[in-house]
mmCIF file of C-alpha atoms and ligand atoms in Angstrom:
data_model
loop_
_atom_site.group_PDB
_atom_site.id
_atom_site.type_symbol
_atom_site.label_atom_id
_atom_site.label_comp_id
_atom_site.label_asym_id
_atom_site.label_seq_id
_atom_site.Cartn_x
_atom_site.Cartn_y
_atom_site.Cartn_z
ATOM 1 C CA MET A 107 -3.145 -20.663 9.485
ATOM 2 C CA ASP A 108 -0.821 -19.507 12.304
ATOM 3 C CA GLY A 109 -3.193 -17.448 14.428
ATOM 4 C CA LYS A 110 -6.285 -18.507 16.333
ATOM 5 C CA LEU A 111 -9.371 -17.960 14.180
ATOM 6 C CA ASP A 112 -11.616 -15.206 15.471
ATOM 7 C CA ASP A 113 -14.455 -12.947 14.345
ATOM 8 C CA ARG A 114 -12.368 -9.913 13.506
ATOM 9 C CA VAL A 115 -12.686 -8.488 10.010
ATOM 10 C CA ALA A 116 -10.013 -6.753 7.946
ATOM 11 C CA VAL A 117 -10.672 -4.775 4.763
ATOM 12 C CA VAL A 118 -7.673 -4.509 2.423
ATOM 13 C CA THR A 119 -7.889 -2.387 -0.740
ATOM 14 C CA GLY A 120 -5.939 -3.297 -3.855
ATOM 15 C CA ALA A 121 -5.649 -6.817 -2.443
ATOM 16 C CA ALA A 122 -6.192 -8.815 -5.626
ATOM 17 C CA ARG A 123 -2.423 -8.865 -6.173
ATOM 18 C CA GLY A 124 0.937 -7.439 -5.124
ATOM 19 C CA ILE A 125 1.484 -5.832 -1.728
ATOM 20 C CA GLY A 126 -2.229 -5.834 -0.917
ATOM 21 C CA LEU A 127 -2.385 -9.590 -1.422
ATOM 22 C CA GLY A 128 0.625 -10.028 0.882
ATOM 23 C CA ILE A 129 -1.161 -7.987 3.546
ATOM 24 C CA ALA A 130 -4.424 -9.896 3.115
ATOM 25 C CA LEU A 131 -2.588 -13.217 3.481
ATOM 26 C CA SER A 132 -0.759 -12.118 6.647
ATOM 27 C CA LEU A 133 -3.971 -10.937 8.301
ATOM 28 C CA PHE A 134 -5.778 -14.101 7.178
ATOM 29 C CA ARG A 135 -3.046 -16.248 8.713
ATOM 30 C CA ALA A 136 -3.279 -14.188 11.906
ATOM 31 C CA GLY A 137 -6.906 -15.263 12.210
ATOM 32 C CA PHE A 138 -8.821 -12.424 10.554
ATOM 33 C CA ARG A 139 -11.678 -12.733 8.102
ATOM 34 C CA VAL A 140 -10.533 -10.689 5.133
ATOM 35 C CA ALA A 141 -12.416 -8.567 2.601
ATOM 36 C CA ILE A 142 -10.329 -8.350 -0.560
ATOM 37 C CA ALA A 143 -11.403 -5.065 -2.137
ATOM 38 C CA ASP A 144 -10.155 -4.258 -5.624
ATOM 39 C CA ILE A 145 -11.255 -2.652 -8.837
ATOM 40 C CA GLU A 146 -10.554 -5.946 -10.602
ATOM 41 C CA GLY A 147 -9.882 -9.556 -9.705
ATOM 42 C CA ALA A 148 -11.185 -9.406 -6.128
ATOM 43 C CA ALA A 149 -13.448 -12.456 -6.299
ATOM 44 C CA ALA A 150 -10.880 -14.582 -8.117
ATOM 45 C CA THR A 151 -8.203 -13.831 -5.513
ATOM 46 C CA ALA A 152 -10.607 -14.396 -2.607
ATOM 47 C CA SER A 153 -11.460 -17.844 -3.996
ATOM 48 C CA THR A 154 -7.825 -18.925 -3.580
ATOM 49 C CA PHE A 155 -7.950 -18.426 0.204
ATOM 50 C CA ASP A 156 -8.509 -21.511 2.329
ATOM 51 C CA PRO A 157 -10.924 -21.746 4.090
ATOM 52 C CA ALA A 158 -12.712 -19.745 1.391
ATOM 53 C CA ASP A 159 -15.636 -18.692 3.583
ATOM 54 C CA ARG A 160 -13.262 -16.484 5.627
ATOM 55 C CA ALA A 161 -12.356 -14.366 2.598
ATOM 56 C CA MET A 162 -14.697 -12.323 0.426
ATOM 57 C CA GLY A 163 -14.032 -10.464 -2.806
ATOM 58 C CA VAL A 164 -15.501 -6.972 -3.045
ATOM 59 C CA THR A 165 -15.329 -4.938 -6.251
ATOM 60 C CA LEU A 166 -14.413 -1.397 -5.246
ATOM 61 C CA GLU A 167 -13.201 1.745 -7.014
ATOM 62 C CA VAL A 168 -11.560 3.437 -4.045
ATOM 63 C CA SER A 169 -11.966 6.981 -5.374
ATOM 64 C CA ASN A 170 -15.759 6.668 -5.454
ATOM 65 C CA ALA A 171 -17.795 7.402 -2.305
ATOM 66 C CA GLU A 172 -20.831 5.442 -3.433
ATOM 67 C CA ALA A 173 -18.679 2.404 -4.187
ATOM 68 C CA TRP A 174 -17.303 2.596 -0.634
ATOM 69 C CA ALA A 175 -20.830 2.780 0.824
ATOM 70 C CA ASN A 176 -21.845 -0.302 -1.164
ATOM 71 C CA ALA A 177 -18.685 -2.221 -0.242
ATOM 72 C CA VAL A 178 -19.046 -1.523 3.482
ATOM 73 C CA ALA A 179 -22.739 -2.454 3.347
ATOM 74 C CA ARG A 180 -21.844 -5.827 1.791
ATOM 75 C CA ILE A 181 -19.149 -6.542 4.367
ATOM 76 C CA ILE A 182 -21.392 -5.576 7.284
ATOM 77 C CA GLU A 183 -24.276 -7.587 5.898
ATOM 78 C CA ARG A 184 -22.081 -10.684 5.742
ATOM 79 C CA TRP A 185 -19.824 -10.321 8.791
ATOM 80 C CA GLY A 186 -21.305 -7.508 10.918
ATOM 81 C CA ARG A 187 -18.094 -5.740 11.906
ATOM 82 C CA ILE A 188 -14.878 -4.083 10.699
ATOM 83 C CA ASP A 189 -11.729 -4.108 12.833
ATOM 84 C CA VAL A 190 -8.972 -3.184 10.392
ATOM 85 C CA LEU A 191 -8.865 -0.997 7.297
ATOM 86 C CA VAL A 192 -5.759 -1.162 5.099
ATOM 87 C CA ASN A 193 -5.657 1.535 2.419
ATOM 88 C CA ASN A 194 -3.220 -0.077 -0.006
ATOM 89 C CA ALA A 195 -4.634 0.504 -3.520
ATOM 90 C CA GLY A 196 -2.440 2.964 -5.363
ATOM 91 C CA VAL A 197 -0.958 3.987 -8.684
ATOM 92 C CA SER A 198 2.622 5.154 -9.295
ATOM 93 C CA PRO A 199 2.805 7.341 -12.403
ATOM 94 C CA ARG A 200 6.015 9.043 -13.475
ATOM 95 C CA SER A 201 5.780 12.795 -14.055
ATOM 96 C CA THR A 202 7.338 16.166 -13.298
ATOM 97 C CA PRO A 203 5.576 19.360 -12.184
ATOM 98 C CA GLU A 204 5.588 20.528 -15.799
ATOM 99 C CA SER A 205 4.625 17.288 -17.505
ATOM 100 C CA THR A 206 1.741 16.397 -15.172
ATOM 101 C CA GLU A 207 -1.569 16.663 -16.999
ATOM 102 C CA GLU A 208 -4.505 17.780 -14.906
ATOM 103 C CA ALA A 209 -6.247 14.451 -15.532
ATOM 104 C CA LEU A 210 -3.206 12.543 -14.213
ATOM 105 C CA TRP A 211 -3.139 14.728 -11.093
ATOM 106 C CA ASP A 212 -6.859 14.147 -10.473
ATOM 107 C CA ARG A 213 -6.643 10.383 -11.049
ATOM 108 C CA THR A 214 -3.567 9.895 -8.864
ATOM 109 C CA MET A 215 -4.879 12.044 -6.050
ATOM 110 C CA GLY A 216 -8.265 10.327 -6.383
ATOM 111 C CA ILE A 217 -6.830 6.838 -5.885
ATOM 112 C CA ASN A 218 -3.836 7.516 -3.602
ATOM 113 C CA LEU A 219 -5.271 10.223 -1.323
ATOM 114 C CA LYS A 220 -9.021 10.728 -1.696
ATOM 115 C CA GLY A 221 -9.519 6.939 -1.720
ATOM 116 C CA PRO A 222 -7.992 6.439 1.751
ATOM 117 C CA TRP A 223 -10.048 9.336 3.133
ATOM 118 C CA LEU A 224 -13.262 7.861 1.690
ATOM 119 C CA GLY A 225 -12.304 4.503 3.190
ATOM 120 C CA VAL A 226 -11.677 6.046 6.606
ATOM 121 C CA ARG A 227 -14.997 7.880 6.424
ATOM 122 C CA ALA A 228 -16.986 4.836 5.331
ATOM 123 C CA CYS A 229 -15.423 2.432 7.853
ATOM 124 C CA MET A 230 -15.071 4.752 10.865
ATOM 125 C CA PRO A 231 -18.462 4.004 12.490
ATOM 126 C CA TRP A 232 -17.479 0.333 12.594
ATOM 127 C CA LEU A 233 -13.848 0.984 13.546
ATOM 128 C CA LYS A 234 -15.046 3.047 16.516
ATOM 129 C CA GLN A 235 -17.172 0.131 17.680
ATOM 130 C CA SER A 236 -14.221 -2.276 17.460
ATOM 131 C CA ARG A 237 -11.575 0.283 18.597
ATOM 132 C CA GLY A 238 -9.876 -0.778 15.422
ATOM 133 C CA SER A 239 -6.861 0.078 13.282
ATOM 134 C CA ILE A 240 -6.166 1.905 10.042
ATOM 135 C CA ILE A 241 -2.968 1.301 8.103
ATOM 136 C CA ASN A 242 -2.164 3.387 5.043
ATOM 137 C CA ILE A 243 0.430 2.064 2.606
ATOM 138 C CA GLY A 244 2.672 4.986 1.810
ATOM 139 C CA SER A 245 6.153 5.166 0.376
ATOM 140 C CA THR A 246 9.600 6.396 1.240
ATOM 141 C CA ARG A 247 8.749 9.020 -1.411
ATOM 142 C CA ALA A 248 6.393 10.705 1.058
ATOM 143 C CA THR A 249 9.419 12.084 2.883
ATOM 144 C CA ARG A 250 12.269 11.470 0.409
ATOM 145 C CA PRO A 251 11.273 12.962 -2.953
ATOM 146 C CA MET A 252 12.724 11.516 -6.146
ATOM 147 C CA ARG A 253 12.874 13.326 -9.499
ATOM 148 C CA GLY A 254 10.239 12.174 -11.937
ATOM 149 C CA LEU A 255 7.811 11.033 -9.246
ATOM 150 C CA PHE A 256 6.075 14.374 -8.800
ATOM 151 C CA VAL A 257 2.379 13.619 -8.472
ATOM 152 C CA TYR A 258 3.060 10.271 -6.775
ATOM 153 C CA GLY A 259 5.340 11.853 -4.168
ATOM 154 C CA VAL A 260 2.849 14.623 -3.471
ATOM 155 C CA SER A 261 0.026 12.098 -3.067
ATOM 156 C CA LYS A 262 2.028 10.004 -0.595
ATOM 157 C CA ALA A 263 3.096 13.112 1.352
ATOM 158 C CA GLY A 264 -0.600 13.974 1.540
ATOM 159 C CA LEU A 265 -1.319 10.457 2.767
ATOM 160 C CA LEU A 266 1.175 10.985 5.576
ATOM 161 C CA GLY A 267 -0.706 14.143 6.587
ATOM 162 C CA LEU A 268 -3.972 12.231 6.464
ATOM 163 C CA THR A 269 -2.445 9.480 8.632
ATOM 164 C CA ARG A 270 -1.383 11.869 11.393
ATOM 165 C CA GLN A 271 -4.573 13.874 11.252
ATOM 166 C CA VAL A 272 -6.798 10.787 11.506
ATOM 167 C CA ALA A 273 -4.674 9.441 14.394
ATOM 168 C CA VAL A 274 -5.197 12.680 16.321
ATOM 169 C CA GLU A 275 -8.881 13.075 15.484
ATOM 170 C CA HIS A 276 -9.637 9.583 16.800
ATOM 171 C CA LEU A 277 -7.299 9.286 19.808
ATOM 172 C CA GLU A 278 -10.213 9.048 22.200
ATOM 173 C CA ASP A 279 -11.992 6.460 20.072
ATOM 174 C CA GLY A 280 -9.117 3.992 20.401
ATOM 175 C CA VAL A 281 -8.783 3.881 16.607
ATOM 176 C CA THR A 282 -5.119 3.966 15.586
ATOM 177 C CA CYS A 283 -3.853 5.176 12.227
ATOM 178 C CA ASN A 284 -0.339 4.552 10.921
ATOM 179 C CA MET A 285 1.521 4.566 7.640
ATOM 180 C CA VAL A 286 3.712 1.681 6.472
ATOM 181 C CA ALA A 287 6.238 2.939 3.918
ATOM 182 C CA PRO A 288 7.877 0.188 1.866
ATOM 183 C CA GLY A 289 10.973 0.632 -0.227
ATOM 184 C CA TRP A 290 11.117 -1.064 -3.607
ATOM 185 C CA VAL A 291 8.848 -4.152 -3.837
ATOM 186 C CA ASP A 292 8.702 -6.627 -6.725
ATOM 187 C CA THR A 293 4.977 -6.645 -7.636
ATOM 188 C CA PRO A 294 3.014 -7.104 -10.870
ATOM 189 C CA GLY A 295 2.401 -3.354 -11.049
ATOM 190 C CA GLU A 296 6.043 -2.481 -10.463
ATOM 191 C CA ARG A 297 7.160 -4.914 -13.194
ATOM 192 C CA VAL A 298 4.913 -3.162 -15.709
ATOM 193 C CA ILE A 299 6.253 0.244 -14.664
ATOM 194 C CA GLN A 300 9.881 -0.851 -14.880
ATOM 195 C CA ALA A 301 9.335 -2.519 -18.281
ATOM 196 C CA ASN A 302 7.751 0.703 -19.559
ATOM 197 C CA TYR A 303 10.860 2.573 -18.458
ATOM 198 C CA GLY A 304 13.253 0.269 -20.236
ATOM 199 C CA ARG A 305 14.072 -2.067 -17.360
ATOM 200 C CA PRO A 306 12.439 -5.327 -18.425
ATOM 201 C CA ASP A 307 14.957 -7.266 -16.322
ATOM 202 C CA PHE A 308 13.632 -5.765 -13.061
ATOM 203 C CA PRO A 309 14.338 -6.753 -10.289
ATOM 204 C CA ILE A 310 17.665 -8.324 -11.278
ATOM 205 C CA GLY A 311 20.467 -6.305 -9.733
ATOM 206 C CA VAL A 312 18.296 -4.639 -7.119
ATOM 207 C CA GLN A 313 19.494 -5.273 -3.597
ATOM 208 C CA ASN A 314 17.482 -5.223 -0.391
ATOM 209 C CA LEU A 315 14.086 -5.509 -2.021
ATOM 210 C CA THR A 316 11.245 -5.415 0.444
ATOM 211 C CA THR A 317 8.706 -8.216 -0.094
ATOM 212 C CA SER A 318 4.921 -8.128 0.027
ATOM 213 C CA GLU A 319 5.203 -10.586 2.911
ATOM 214 C CA ASP A 320 7.404 -8.118 4.833
ATOM 215 C CA VAL A 321 4.701 -5.481 4.460
ATOM 216 C CA GLY A 322 2.025 -7.980 5.496
ATOM 217 C CA GLU A 323 3.891 -8.942 8.662
ATOM 218 C CA ALA A 324 4.367 -5.263 9.619
ATOM 219 C CA VAL A 325 0.636 -4.659 9.230
ATOM 220 C CA ALA A 326 -0.137 -7.793 11.246
ATOM 221 C CA TYR A 327 2.084 -6.453 14.056
ATOM 222 C CA LEU A 328 0.392 -3.040 14.084
ATOM 223 C CA VAL A 329 -2.988 -4.635 14.791
ATOM 224 C CA THR A 330 -1.779 -6.691 17.776
ATOM 225 C CA PRO A 331 -2.389 -5.359 21.313
ATOM 226 C CA SER A 332 1.287 -4.280 21.497
ATOM 227 C CA GLY A 333 1.128 -2.788 18.023
ATOM 228 C CA LYS A 334 -1.857 -0.681 19.069
ATOM 229 C CA LYS A 335 0.601 1.395 21.151
ATOM 230 C CA VAL A 336 1.989 2.656 17.841
ATOM 231 C CA ASN A 337 -0.080 5.542 16.508
ATOM 232 C CA GLY A 338 0.410 8.354 14.005
ATOM 233 C CA VAL A 339 3.817 7.169 12.795
ATOM 234 C CA VAL A 340 5.518 6.109 9.586
ATOM 235 C CA LEU A 341 7.002 2.634 9.789
ATOM 236 C CA TYR A 342 9.642 2.462 7.060
ATOM 237 C CA LEU A 343 10.314 -0.977 5.588
ATOM 238 C CA ASP A 344 13.172 0.004 3.324
ATOM 239 C CA SER A 345 16.426 -1.222 4.878
ATOM 240 C CA GLY A 346 17.304 2.397 5.700
ATOM 241 C CA LEU A 347 16.666 3.940 2.293
ATOM 242 C CA HIS A 348 14.804 6.918 3.735
ATOM 243 C CA ALA A 349 17.797 7.835 5.891
ATOM 244 C CA ALA A 350 20.238 7.983 2.971
ATOM 245 C CA ASP A 351 21.055 11.040 0.861
ATOM 246 C CA ASP A 352 21.602 8.801 -2.145
ATOM 247 C CA ALA A 353 18.020 7.651 -1.831
ATOM 248 C CA GLY A 354 17.373 6.379 -5.328
ATOM 249 C CA MET A 355 20.526 4.338 -5.528
ATOM 250 C CA VAL A 356 21.359 2.588 -2.302
ATOM 251 C CA TYR A 357 19.623 -0.533 -3.543
ATOM 252 C CA LEU A 358 21.812 -0.943 -6.552
ATOM 253 C CA PRO A 359 25.291 -2.420 -6.761
ATOM 254 C CA ASP A 360 27.698 -0.371 -8.883
ATOM 255 C CA VAL A 361 27.108 -2.122 -12.184
ATOM 256 C CA ALA A 362 23.355 -1.970 -11.815
ATOM 257 C CA ARG A 363 23.529 1.718 -10.922
ATOM 258 C CA HIS A 364 24.906 2.427 -14.336
ATOM 259 C CA ARG A 365 22.371 0.204 -15.972
ATOM 260 C CA TYR A 366 19.410 1.736 -14.198
ATOM 261 C CA HIS A 367 20.364 5.347 -13.848
ATOM 262 C CA GLN A 368 22.794 6.226 -16.622
ATOM 263 C CA PRO A 369 21.820 4.343 -19.781
ATOM 264 C CA GLN A 370 24.633 5.957 -21.778
ATOM 265 C CA ASN A 371 27.124 4.301 -19.429
ATOM 266 C CA ARG A 372 25.693 0.833 -19.644
ATOM 267 C CA PRO A 373 28.447 -1.763 -19.794
ATOM 268 C CA GLU A 374 28.561 -4.066 -22.801
ATOM 269 C CA PRO A 375 26.764 -7.315 -22.071
ATOM 270 C CA GLU A 376 29.126 -10.121 -21.150
ATOM 271 C CA SER A 377 29.510 -12.709 -23.910
HETATM 272 N N1 NAD B 231 5.863 -1.861 -5.479
HETATM 273 C C1 NAD B 231 6.596 -0.954 -4.875
HETATM 274 O O1 NAD B 231 7.821 -0.875 -5.078
HETATM 275 C C2 NAD B 231 5.953 0.008 -3.881
HETATM 276 C C3 NAD B 231 6.811 0.759 -3.053
HETATM 277 C C4 NAD B 231 6.257 1.644 -2.132
HETATM 278 C C5 NAD B 231 4.874 1.759 -2.039
HETATM 279 N N2 NAD B 231 4.064 1.035 -2.854
HETATM 280 C C6 NAD B 231 2.611 1.202 -2.696
HETATM 281 O O2 NAD B 231 2.015 -0.033 -2.392
HETATM 282 C C7 NAD B 231 0.684 -0.069 -2.909
HETATM 283 C C8 NAD B 231 0.493 -1.324 -3.760
HETATM 284 O O3 NAD B 231 1.456 -1.325 -4.796
HETATM 285 P P1 NAD B 231 1.762 -2.619 -5.701
HETATM 286 O O4 NAD B 231 3.151 -2.470 -6.167
HETATM 287 O O5 NAD B 231 1.326 -3.852 -4.995
HETATM 288 O O6 NAD B 231 0.783 -2.321 -6.944
HETATM 289 P P2 NAD B 231 0.095 -3.295 -8.016
HETATM 290 O O7 NAD B 231 -0.175 -2.422 -9.192
HETATM 291 O O8 NAD B 231 0.853 -4.557 -8.228
HETATM 292 O O9 NAD B 231 -1.296 -3.638 -7.288
HETATM 293 C C9 NAD B 231 -2.198 -2.603 -7.008
HETATM 294 C C10 NAD B 231 -3.602 -3.166 -6.824
HETATM 295 O O10 NAD B 231 -4.480 -2.041 -6.585
HETATM 296 C C11 NAD B 231 -5.622 -2.163 -7.422
HETATM 297 N N3 NAD B 231 -6.149 -0.831 -7.742
HETATM 298 C C12 NAD B 231 -5.579 0.106 -8.545
HETATM 299 N N4 NAD B 231 -6.402 1.168 -8.646
HETATM 300 C C13 NAD B 231 -7.482 0.895 -7.880
HETATM 301 C C14 NAD B 231 -8.676 1.603 -7.598
HETATM 302 N N5 NAD B 231 -8.914 2.809 -8.142
HETATM 303 N N6 NAD B 231 -9.571 1.038 -6.748
HETATM 304 C C15 NAD B 231 -9.345 -0.189 -6.231
HETATM 305 N N7 NAD B 231 -8.255 -0.917 -6.476
HETATM 306 C C16 NAD B 231 -7.336 -0.379 -7.300
HETATM 307 C C17 NAD B 231 -5.131 -2.893 -8.675
HETATM 308 O O11 NAD B 231 -6.191 -3.509 -9.378
HETATM 309 C C18 NAD B 231 -4.126 -3.886 -8.076
HETATM 310 O O12 NAD B 231 -4.741 -5.109 -7.717
HETATM 311 C C19 NAD B 231 0.486 1.250 -3.670
HETATM 312 O O13 NAD B 231 -0.177 2.178 -2.835
HETATM 313 C C20 NAD B 231 1.907 1.699 -3.948
HETATM 314 O O14 NAD B 231 2.022 3.100 -4.073
HETATM 315 C C21 NAD B 231 4.578 0.161 -3.777
#
């Protein structure tokens, strides 16, 4: 525990693992009580926090308004306030405009875009009271599209619009709203995705990976008094990826580029 313990409460969605867990740990270390909200594994992850009574697991399907109402009611009943909302839960399907099934569109938009809005709506009465902070976990793909990430990229671009709109709507309430946009992060979900796309050795060969801890520390900064001066922006944590034309490839050294992007050119394995 680095920070001084206090009464403030942070709600982090998708926090049972991956980036969300990194964020929950950073806020916990900064002194927050943390609600770990996830569709699965929330209680088990919360039980690993020490002291355990400053973390609570909340089962939450972020795309469901009633689930949000129940989750907020539980948190308020136990701790009586909400100071920080981190909308992190997300899915990253691969698809093109033509290959996207309607059900995939609805599911992705439901989790990645409607979910954050429902979270903002459910938590806002409490965030107004605390003059609190909202952080949405976006992606460099919100502003730097990549082929094959159609519905994901659209959902994250929408999340950027939501971020700016919420920041403006609540300027006078003292509630800030920002987006943190990580580059590539080695998480359980990303490993499954990469294995499904024929890259079981991920993340070997990938340079400049962002870590879940990096994302957590950025979020922890945004909720400090100095960080509260930042509002309505995208904070990229991608070593400059978003600024590069060659966006999909700047992470990869030459050999790995061939391996990851041009399978027909893969070099023979070294004996
Ligand atoms: N990993 C990366 O390279 C990367 C890069 C940029 C942005 N992101 C974003 O970061 C966020 C977290 O990604 P990750 O890599 O840690 O993913 P992950 O799959 O490892 O973890 C996601 C967590 O969200 C939970 N979740 C999924 N659907 C949910 C739902 N409907 N309701 C509640 N919880 C749900 C899962 O149970 C899981 O615990 C996502 O929004 C993702 O788009 C990830």
